[in-house]
Amino acid sequence: DTEVTQTPKHLVMGMTNKKSLKCEQHMGHRAMYWYKQKAKKPPELMFVYSYEKLSINESVPSRFSPECPNSSLLNLHLHALQPEDSALYLCASSHTGDQPQHFGDGTRLSIL
Amino acid sequence: GNSVTQMEGPVTLSEEAFLTINCTYTATGYPSLFWYVQYPGEGLQLLLKATKADDKGSNKGFEATYRKETTSFHLEKGSVQVSDSAVYFCALGANTGFQKLVFGTGTRLLVSP
């Protein structure tokens, strides 16, 4: 069983919708990450939060907006997405920035 | 910059066969190396890791040795099972603050009974 929980598991949305992805961990990890994974490709880093502060933004379009309300929770707010944004979105966490990352099972997002 | 190269898949084996998945890397400094496994419909699971040269990571019968002289971290298992069928990712993490993981392209393993 994964210790990083992501909800929802599946999400279908139109290009004008606003939705949010949620990630939760209770391992006391202080670094949290969002990745995007297209089919048959490795994950691509989007954002890194360390101690609830945004540390890395890999030049992600502003239609993706991350939020870290507390040390256990990470959100990804979605607005005006494009069909090419359809992918598996993975959340990960690590004890600190230099420790192995633990991944959730992801949210499979489809944009109509 | 840092990069990871993995062998192309799919790798198709019969149950109880010996497995090797090659992984080589290019990096500055002294990175940590990881193998992650992704089963269908799931996220990535950390399989094993090594943080310095000559370290051997092992887990669930899989093992890999951090070889600085050949810049390699090949994954091996002596006897694969059908349940090992998955995609395996080799990854590199620079030991400078944040583990910005650099992944290889992934290798799909298919094990038949």
Short mmCIF file of C-alpha atoms in Angstrom, two decimals:
data_model
loop_
_atom_site.label_atom_id
_atom_site.label_comp_id
_atom_site.label_asym_id
_atom_site.label_seq_id
_atom_site.Cartn_x
_atom_site.Cartn_y
_atom_site.Cartn_z
CA ASP A 1 0.00 0.00 0.00
CA THR A 2 1.28 3.43 -0.95
CA GLU A 3 1.84 5.94 1.86
CA VAL A 4 1.23 8.89 -0.43
CA THR A 5 -2.48 9.19 -1.18
CA GLN A 6 -3.75 10.97 -4.25
CA THR A 7 -7.36 11.86 -5.07
CA PRO A 8 -9.19 11.54 -7.30
CA LYS A 9 -7.79 8.49 -9.12
CA HIS A 10 -9.43 9.56 -12.37
CA LEU A 11 -10.62 12.96 -13.56
CA VAL A 12 -12.29 13.99 -16.80
CA MET A 13 -12.73 17.70 -17.36
CA GLY A 14 -13.52 20.16 -20.09
CA MET A 15 -11.15 22.88 -21.16
CA THR A 16 -13.11 25.57 -19.32
CA ASN A 17 -13.44 23.71 -16.03
CA LYS A 18 -11.59 24.36 -12.78
CA LYS A 19 -10.60 21.34 -10.73
CA SER A 20 -8.02 20.39 -8.13
CA LEU A 21 -5.84 17.37 -7.50
CA LYS A 22 -5.02 16.46 -3.92
CA CYS A 23 -2.03 14.69 -2.40
CA GLU A 24 -1.58 13.71 1.23
CA GLN A 25 1.21 12.07 3.20
CA HIS A 26 1.59 11.38 6.92
CA MET A 27 5.20 10.25 6.99
CA GLY A 28 6.50 13.59 8.27
CA HIS A 29 8.17 14.30 4.96
CA ARG A 30 9.07 17.95 4.38
CA ALA A 31 9.61 17.90 0.61
CA MET A 32 6.73 17.28 -1.81
CA TYR A 33 6.70 17.07 -5.58
CA TRP A 34 4.35 17.11 -8.58
CA TYR A 35 5.24 15.15 -11.71
CA LYS A 36 3.52 14.72 -15.06
CA GLN A 37 3.81 11.39 -16.85
CA LYS A 38 2.70 10.82 -20.43
CA ALA A 39 2.10 7.30 -21.71
CA LYS A 40 5.26 5.22 -22.17
CA LYS A 41 7.44 8.08 -20.89
CA PRO A 42 9.26 8.73 -17.61
CA PRO A 43 7.83 11.23 -15.13
CA GLU A 44 8.70 14.91 -15.68
CA LEU A 45 9.15 17.16 -12.67
CA MET A 46 6.72 20.10 -12.43
CA PHE A 47 7.06 21.58 -8.92
CA VAL A 48 8.95 21.03 -5.68
CA TYR A 49 7.87 22.27 -2.27
CA SER A 50 10.25 22.26 0.66
CA TYR A 51 8.98 23.10 4.13
CA GLU A 52 5.74 24.30 2.52
CA LYS A 53 7.51 26.81 0.29
CA LEU A 54 7.72 26.52 -3.49
CA SER A 55 11.34 25.77 -4.30
CA ILE A 56 11.29 24.66 -7.92
CA ASN A 57 8.92 25.49 -10.78
CA GLU A 58 10.05 23.78 -13.96
CA SER A 59 8.61 26.50 -16.19
CA VAL A 60 5.13 25.02 -15.90
CA PRO A 61 2.29 26.96 -17.61
CA SER A 62 0.24 29.12 -15.27
CA ARG A 63 -2.88 27.03 -15.92
CA PHE A 64 -1.31 24.70 -13.32
CA SER A 65 -1.21 26.28 -9.87
CA PRO A 66 0.31 24.38 -6.93
CA GLU A 67 -0.49 24.96 -3.29
CA CYS A 68 0.92 23.52 -0.08
CA PRO A 69 -1.48 24.41 2.77
CA ASN A 70 0.47 22.41 5.38
CA SER A 71 3.29 19.91 5.65
CA SER A 72 1.04 16.93 4.87
CA LEU A 73 -0.99 18.27 2.00
CA LEU A 74 -0.22 19.31 -1.57
CA ASN A 75 -2.77 20.51 -4.10
CA LEU A 76 -2.59 21.16 -7.82
CA HIS A 77 -5.24 23.55 -9.09
CA LEU A 78 -6.18 23.20 -12.74
CA HIS A 79 -7.82 25.81 -14.96
CA ALA A 80 -8.29 26.15 -18.71
CA LEU A 81 -6.30 23.04 -19.51
CA GLN A 82 -5.51 21.86 -23.02
CA PRO A 83 -5.97 18.36 -24.48
CA GLU A 84 -2.19 17.86 -24.40
CA ASP A 85 -2.35 18.17 -20.62
CA SER A 86 -4.01 14.75 -20.47
CA ALA A 87 -1.60 12.57 -18.51
CA LEU A 88 -0.95 10.78 -15.23
CA TYR A 89 -0.14 13.29 -12.49
CA LEU A 90 2.05 11.88 -9.77
CA CYS A 91 2.73 13.28 -6.34
CA ALA A 92 5.82 12.31 -4.37
CA SER A 93 7.33 13.15 -1.01
CA SER A 94 10.67 12.75 0.68
CA HIS A 95 11.96 13.22 4.21
CA THR A 96 14.16 16.05 3.05
CA GLY A 97 15.27 17.15 -0.37
CA ASP A 98 18.14 14.68 -0.55
CA GLN A 99 16.25 11.54 0.49
CA PRO A 100 14.50 9.00 -1.79
CA GLN A 101 11.12 10.04 -3.07
CA HIS A 102 7.97 8.03 -2.38
CA PHE A 103 5.26 8.23 -5.01
CA GLY A 104 1.49 8.03 -4.92
CA ASP A 105 -0.53 6.07 -7.47
CA GLY A 106 -1.38 9.21 -9.40
CA THR A 107 -4.43 10.90 -10.87
CA ARG A 108 -5.22 10.01 -14.46
CA LEU A 109 -6.44 13.23 -16.06
CA SER A 110 -8.31 13.45 -19.34
CA ILE A 111 -9.11 16.79 -20.97
CA LEU A 112 -12.01 16.81 -23.39
CA GLY B 1 24.06 18.04 -17.65
CA ASN B 2 23.02 14.89 -15.86
CA SER B 3 21.49 12.07 -17.88
CA VAL B 4 20.53 8.41 -17.62
CA THR B 5 20.53 5.87 -20.43
CA GLN B 6 18.60 2.61 -20.16
CA MET B 7 18.35 -0.31 -22.50
CA GLU B 8 15.38 -0.30 -24.83
CA GLY B 9 12.58 -2.71 -24.11
CA PRO B 10 10.55 -4.68 -23.97
CA VAL B 11 12.61 -7.37 -22.32
CA THR B 12 10.77 -10.68 -22.65
CA LEU B 13 11.76 -13.57 -20.38
CA SER B 14 10.40 -16.87 -19.21
CA GLU B 15 9.72 -17.42 -15.54
CA GLU B 16 12.88 -18.27 -13.52
CA ALA B 17 15.20 -16.71 -16.11
CA PHE B 18 18.02 -14.35 -15.15
CA LEU B 19 17.34 -10.65 -15.59
CA THR B 20 19.71 -7.81 -16.42
CA ILE B 21 18.54 -4.30 -17.29
CA ASN B 22 21.41 -2.02 -18.18
CA CYS B 23 21.65 1.54 -16.91
CA THR B 24 24.48 4.02 -17.40
CA TYR B 25 24.65 7.61 -16.29
CA THR B 26 26.42 10.89 -16.86
CA ALA B 27 26.71 13.22 -13.90
CA THR B 28 28.87 15.77 -12.22
CA GLY B 29 29.75 15.19 -8.61
CA TYR B 30 28.56 12.16 -6.67
CA PRO B 31 24.92 11.42 -7.38
CA SER B 32 22.64 8.92 -5.72
CA LEU B 33 21.21 6.21 -7.97
CA PHE B 34 17.81 4.57 -7.81
CA TRP B 35 15.69 1.92 -9.46
CA TYR B 36 11.94 2.51 -9.46
CA VAL B 37 9.29 0.05 -10.64
CA GLN B 38 5.89 0.94 -12.06
CA TYR B 39 3.19 -1.73 -12.23
CA PRO B 40 0.25 -1.19 -14.61
CA GLY B 41 -2.11 1.51 -13.38
CA GLU B 42 0.08 2.44 -10.43
CA GLY B 43 2.62 5.04 -9.42
CA LEU B 44 6.35 4.47 -9.02
CA GLN B 45 7.71 2.37 -6.19
CA LEU B 46 11.26 2.72 -4.97
CA LEU B 47 12.89 -0.65 -5.60
CA LEU B 48 16.44 0.01 -4.40
CA LYS B 49 19.03 2.72 -4.04
CA ALA B 50 22.74 3.37 -3.70
CA THR B 51 24.31 6.58 -2.52
CA LYS B 52 28.02 6.12 -3.17
CA ALA B 53 30.46 4.17 -5.30
CA ASP B 54 30.56 0.38 -4.71
CA ASP B 55 27.31 0.46 -2.72
CA LYS B 56 25.01 -2.45 -3.54
CA GLY B 57 21.29 -1.84 -3.27
CA SER B 58 19.03 -4.85 -2.91
CA ASN B 59 15.34 -5.58 -2.40
CA LYS B 60 12.92 -8.42 -3.24
CA GLY B 61 15.67 -10.41 -4.97
CA PHE B 62 16.74 -7.47 -7.15
CA GLU B 63 20.15 -5.92 -6.80
CA ALA B 64 22.30 -3.25 -8.41
CA THR B 65 25.84 -2.04 -7.72
CA TYR B 66 26.95 1.58 -8.08
CA ARG B 67 29.99 1.36 -10.41
CA LYS B 68 31.74 4.70 -10.67
CA GLU B 69 34.47 3.42 -13.00
CA THR B 70 31.92 2.34 -15.62
CA THR B 71 29.24 4.89 -14.61
CA SER B 72 26.72 2.06 -14.42
CA PHE B 73 23.94 0.81 -12.14
CA HIS B 74 22.67 -2.35 -13.82
CA LEU B 75 19.62 -4.07 -12.33
CA GLU B 76 19.80 -7.87 -11.87
CA LYS B 77 17.60 -10.63 -10.53
CA GLY B 78 18.50 -14.28 -10.49
CA SER B 79 15.06 -15.75 -11.12
CA VAL B 80 12.18 -13.60 -12.36
CA GLN B 81 8.52 -14.25 -11.70
CA VAL B 82 5.42 -13.36 -13.72
CA SER B 83 4.61 -10.82 -11.01
CA ASP B 84 7.82 -8.92 -11.85
CA SER B 85 6.28 -7.80 -15.15
CA ALA B 86 6.36 -3.99 -14.98
CA VAL B 87 8.26 -0.95 -16.22
CA TYR B 88 11.59 -0.30 -14.52
CA PHE B 89 13.11 3.19 -14.33
CA CYS B 90 16.70 3.95 -13.49
CA ALA B 91 17.07 7.41 -11.92
CA LEU B 92 19.80 9.73 -10.75
CA GLY B 93 19.53 12.26 -7.97
CA ALA B 94 22.09 15.01 -7.54
CA ASN B 95 23.14 15.31 -3.92
CA THR B 96 22.83 19.07 -3.92
CA GLY B 97 19.90 20.12 -1.79
CA PHE B 98 16.95 18.72 -3.64
CA GLN B 99 16.62 15.37 -5.28
CA LYS B 100 15.73 16.59 -8.73
CA LEU B 101 15.45 13.10 -10.16
CA VAL B 102 16.63 12.47 -13.70
CA PHE B 103 14.94 9.37 -15.08
CA GLY B 104 15.90 6.99 -17.83
CA THR B 105 13.30 6.22 -20.47
CA GLY B 106 12.12 3.07 -18.69
CA THR B 107 12.37 -0.60 -19.65
CA ARG B 108 9.29 -2.77 -19.87
CA LEU B 109 9.78 -6.31 -18.57
CA LEU B 110 7.39 -9.05 -19.66
CA VAL B 111 7.68 -12.41 -17.91
CA SER B 112 5.74 -15.38 -19.26
CA PRO B 113 4.91 -18.58 -17.33
#
